[in-house]
Protein backbone atom coordinates (compact mmCIF):
# COMPACT_ATOMS: atom_id res chain seq x y z
CA TYR A 1 6.67 -50.33 -49.53
CA MET A 2 9.53 -52.91 -48.52
CA TRP A 3 10.44 -52.69 -44.54
CA GLY A 4 12.69 -55.30 -42.71
CA HIS A 5 14.91 -55.95 -40.10
CA HIS A 6 18.68 -56.95 -40.13
CA ILE A 7 19.28 -59.21 -37.50
CA ALA A 8 22.70 -60.99 -37.67
CA PHE A 9 24.56 -63.61 -36.32
CA GLY A 10 28.23 -64.50 -36.24
CA LEU A 11 31.05 -65.90 -34.69
CA PRO A 12 32.14 -67.12 -31.81
CA PHE A 13 28.63 -68.09 -31.72
CA LEU A 14 28.18 -69.93 -34.87
CA GLN A 15 31.31 -71.63 -34.74
CA ASN A 16 30.14 -74.90 -33.83
CA GLY A 17 27.23 -74.72 -35.81
CA SER A 18 23.36 -73.94 -34.83
CA LEU A 19 19.63 -75.09 -34.73
CA ILE A 20 17.06 -72.60 -35.94
CA THR A 21 13.50 -73.92 -34.81
CA THR A 22 10.69 -72.03 -36.27
CA ASN A 23 6.83 -72.04 -36.94
CA ALA A 24 7.39 -71.21 -40.62
CA GLN A 25 5.51 -74.12 -42.70
CA HIS A 26 7.92 -73.37 -46.38
CA PHE A 27 11.14 -72.01 -47.76
CA GLU A 28 12.64 -71.64 -51.03
CA ALA A 29 15.78 -70.22 -52.10
CA GLU A 30 16.24 -67.15 -54.30
CA PRO A 31 17.19 -67.83 -57.77
CA LEU A 32 19.74 -64.85 -57.93
CA MET A 33 22.76 -66.32 -55.48
CA PRO A 34 26.02 -67.08 -56.75
CA GLU A 35 26.96 -70.58 -57.43
CA LYS A 36 28.64 -71.76 -54.44
CA ARG A 37 25.04 -72.00 -52.51
CA ARG A 38 23.28 -74.91 -50.75
CA PHE A 39 19.86 -75.25 -51.77
CA SER A 40 18.31 -75.67 -55.29
CA PRO A 41 16.95 -72.31 -56.70
CA GLY A 42 13.19 -71.58 -56.96
CA LYS A 43 11.52 -74.35 -56.08
CA GLN A 44 9.54 -74.33 -52.74
CA PHE A 45 9.70 -77.15 -49.94
CA SER A 46 8.58 -77.69 -46.74
CA TRP A 47 10.30 -76.29 -43.68
CA PRO A 48 12.74 -77.47 -43.05
CA LEU A 49 13.63 -80.06 -45.36
CA GLY A 50 14.80 -78.75 -49.00
CA LEU A 51 16.90 -80.09 -51.99
CA ASP A 52 20.12 -79.13 -52.34
CA LEU A 53 22.08 -78.57 -55.47
CA GLU A 54 22.81 -82.78 -56.06
CA GLY A 55 19.60 -83.30 -55.17
CA ASN A 56 20.02 -84.68 -51.77
CA LEU A 57 17.10 -83.62 -49.16
CA SER A 58 18.92 -81.37 -46.75
CA ASP A 59 17.90 -79.86 -43.34
CA ALA A 60 17.45 -75.86 -43.60
CA SER A 61 17.40 -75.87 -39.75
CA GLN A 62 20.49 -77.28 -39.22
CA VAL A 63 23.04 -74.18 -39.70
CA PRO A 64 26.38 -76.31 -40.48
CA PRO A 65 29.94 -75.52 -38.49
CA ALA A 66 32.14 -72.76 -39.54
CA ASN A 67 34.51 -75.15 -40.88
CA ASP A 68 32.30 -77.11 -42.87
CA PHE A 69 31.98 -76.02 -47.04
CA PRO A 70 32.14 -72.61 -47.23
CA TYR A 71 28.76 -71.00 -49.29
CA SER A 72 26.37 -68.19 -50.12
CA GLU A 73 22.58 -68.37 -49.56
CA LEU A 74 19.60 -66.51 -49.33
CA LEU A 75 16.43 -68.70 -48.07
CA TYR A 76 12.49 -66.87 -47.80
CA LEU A 77 10.89 -68.34 -44.76
CA SER A 78 6.64 -68.29 -45.28
CA GLY A 79 3.49 -69.32 -44.32
CA PHE A 80 3.92 -68.88 -40.14
CA GLN A 81 1.18 -70.06 -37.74
CA ASN A 82 -0.67 -68.25 -35.23
CA ASN A 83 2.61 -65.31 -33.75
CA ALA A 84 5.65 -65.85 -35.72
CA TYR A 85 8.77 -66.32 -34.05
CA TYR A 86 12.17 -68.24 -34.60
CA ILE A 87 14.86 -69.26 -32.53
CA ILE A 88 18.69 -69.74 -33.01
CA SER A 89 20.35 -72.09 -30.64
CA ASP A 90 23.89 -73.16 -29.84
CA ALA A 91 23.69 -76.21 -27.82
CA GLU A 92 27.32 -76.27 -26.87
CA LYS A 93 27.58 -72.80 -25.65
CA LYS A 94 23.43 -73.15 -24.03
CA VAL A 95 22.76 -70.33 -25.19
CA SER A 96 19.44 -69.05 -27.73
CA PHE A 97 17.68 -66.07 -29.26
CA ARG A 98 14.46 -65.81 -29.95
CA LEU A 99 12.63 -63.58 -32.14
CA ASP A 100 8.64 -63.25 -31.63
CA TRP A 101 6.55 -60.93 -34.55
CA ASN A 102 2.95 -60.30 -36.31
CA GLU A 103 3.31 -62.49 -39.51
CA ASP A 104 0.62 -60.13 -40.81
CA ASP A 105 3.46 -57.51 -40.87
CA PHE A 106 6.33 -59.51 -41.63
CA PRO A 107 5.20 -62.95 -43.72
CA TYR A 108 8.75 -63.32 -44.59
CA ILE A 109 11.96 -64.36 -42.92
CA TRP A 110 14.90 -63.61 -45.27
CA PHE A 111 17.51 -66.31 -43.90
CA TRP A 112 20.91 -64.58 -45.32
CA GLN A 113 23.86 -66.84 -45.08
CA GLU A 114 27.45 -65.86 -45.97
CA ARG A 115 29.96 -68.49 -44.72
CA TYR A 116 33.23 -67.50 -46.77
CA GLY A 117 31.63 -67.78 -50.27
CA ILE A 118 31.86 -64.83 -52.23
CA GLN A 119 35.21 -64.58 -52.67
CA ASP A 120 35.40 -60.53 -54.19
CA ALA A 121 33.59 -57.33 -53.24
CA PRO A 122 32.12 -57.16 -50.36
CA TRP A 123 33.17 -60.22 -48.53
CA TRP A 124 36.75 -61.21 -49.76
CA GLY A 125 35.73 -64.22 -48.37
CA LYS A 126 36.61 -63.61 -45.09
CA THR A 127 32.95 -63.32 -43.81
CA TYR A 128 31.08 -66.01 -41.68
CA SER A 129 27.64 -64.64 -41.09
CA ILE A 130 24.38 -65.57 -41.30
CA ALA A 131 21.00 -63.10 -40.60
CA LEU A 132 17.74 -64.18 -39.86
CA GLU A 133 15.37 -61.17 -40.72
CA PRO A 134 11.76 -60.17 -40.49
CA TRP A 135 10.45 -58.51 -43.91
CA THR A 136 7.22 -57.65 -45.56
CA ASN A 137 8.43 -58.95 -49.05
CA LYS A 138 10.84 -61.32 -51.21
CA TRP A 139 13.50 -59.22 -52.49
CA SER A 140 13.20 -58.30 -56.29
CA ALA A 141 15.47 -57.39 -59.23
CA THR A 142 12.27 -55.64 -60.86
CA PRO A 143 10.21 -53.78 -57.76
CA GLU A 144 8.02 -51.95 -59.81
CA VAL A 145 6.81 -54.62 -61.71
CA ASP A 146 6.71 -57.06 -58.59
CA MET A 147 4.93 -53.95 -56.38
CA VAL A 148 1.69 -54.60 -58.23
CA LYS A 149 2.22 -58.28 -59.16
CA HIS A 150 3.06 -59.32 -55.75
CA HIS A 151 0.55 -56.97 -53.58
CA TRP A 152 3.09 -54.86 -51.69
CA PRO A 153 1.86 -53.48 -48.64
CA VAL A 154 1.19 -49.51 -49.59
CA LEU A 155 1.18 -46.51 -47.14
CA LYS A 156 -1.14 -43.46 -48.48
CA PRO A 157 0.25 -39.84 -47.92
CA PHE A 158 0.31 -39.42 -44.51
CA GLU A 159 -0.71 -42.64 -43.37
CA SER A 160 1.86 -44.59 -40.87
CA LYS A 161 2.82 -47.94 -39.46
CA THR A 162 3.54 -49.32 -36.38
CA THR A 163 4.48 -52.66 -35.25
CA SER A 164 6.43 -54.14 -32.47
CA LEU A 165 9.32 -57.24 -32.39
CA LYS A 166 10.23 -59.46 -29.03
CA ALA A 167 14.01 -60.07 -28.53
CA SER A 168 14.63 -62.62 -25.99
CA VAL A 169 17.90 -64.36 -25.32
CA PHE A 170 18.04 -67.73 -22.67
């Protein structure tokens, strides 16, 4: 199975950019995103620094302000130590959101960013949003192959799975 939680943020919270703090150790950019993106796809980097498309070191923990360059991106954060968490903060507004969860249940954060980058359906260049989503797996264009290859979680007939997440605003 694949299981995730779509926790998204937008304007006006992200207007001036934001800072993401997490205990993830690694990240990589999904190869199947559009050309208007920020990071070199398919390579694993140590959080938060990775190579952008021009080969320059870029800090993924810094979400640029809304008036900065447009792009679309999907990063997979992984390698959490102890209990997984992230904090997204706006220093100017002095507000932060924190999420804690069990990294055994959700070993990835999908860090999805749509920053006016996709000019056709469904966003039409009008969406400025990011999401920090705990997931059981990376996205897959071939789930029937990846279920076996990457050892996705399996539920037996009549089996169930429970977990909890803790959200805080401060």
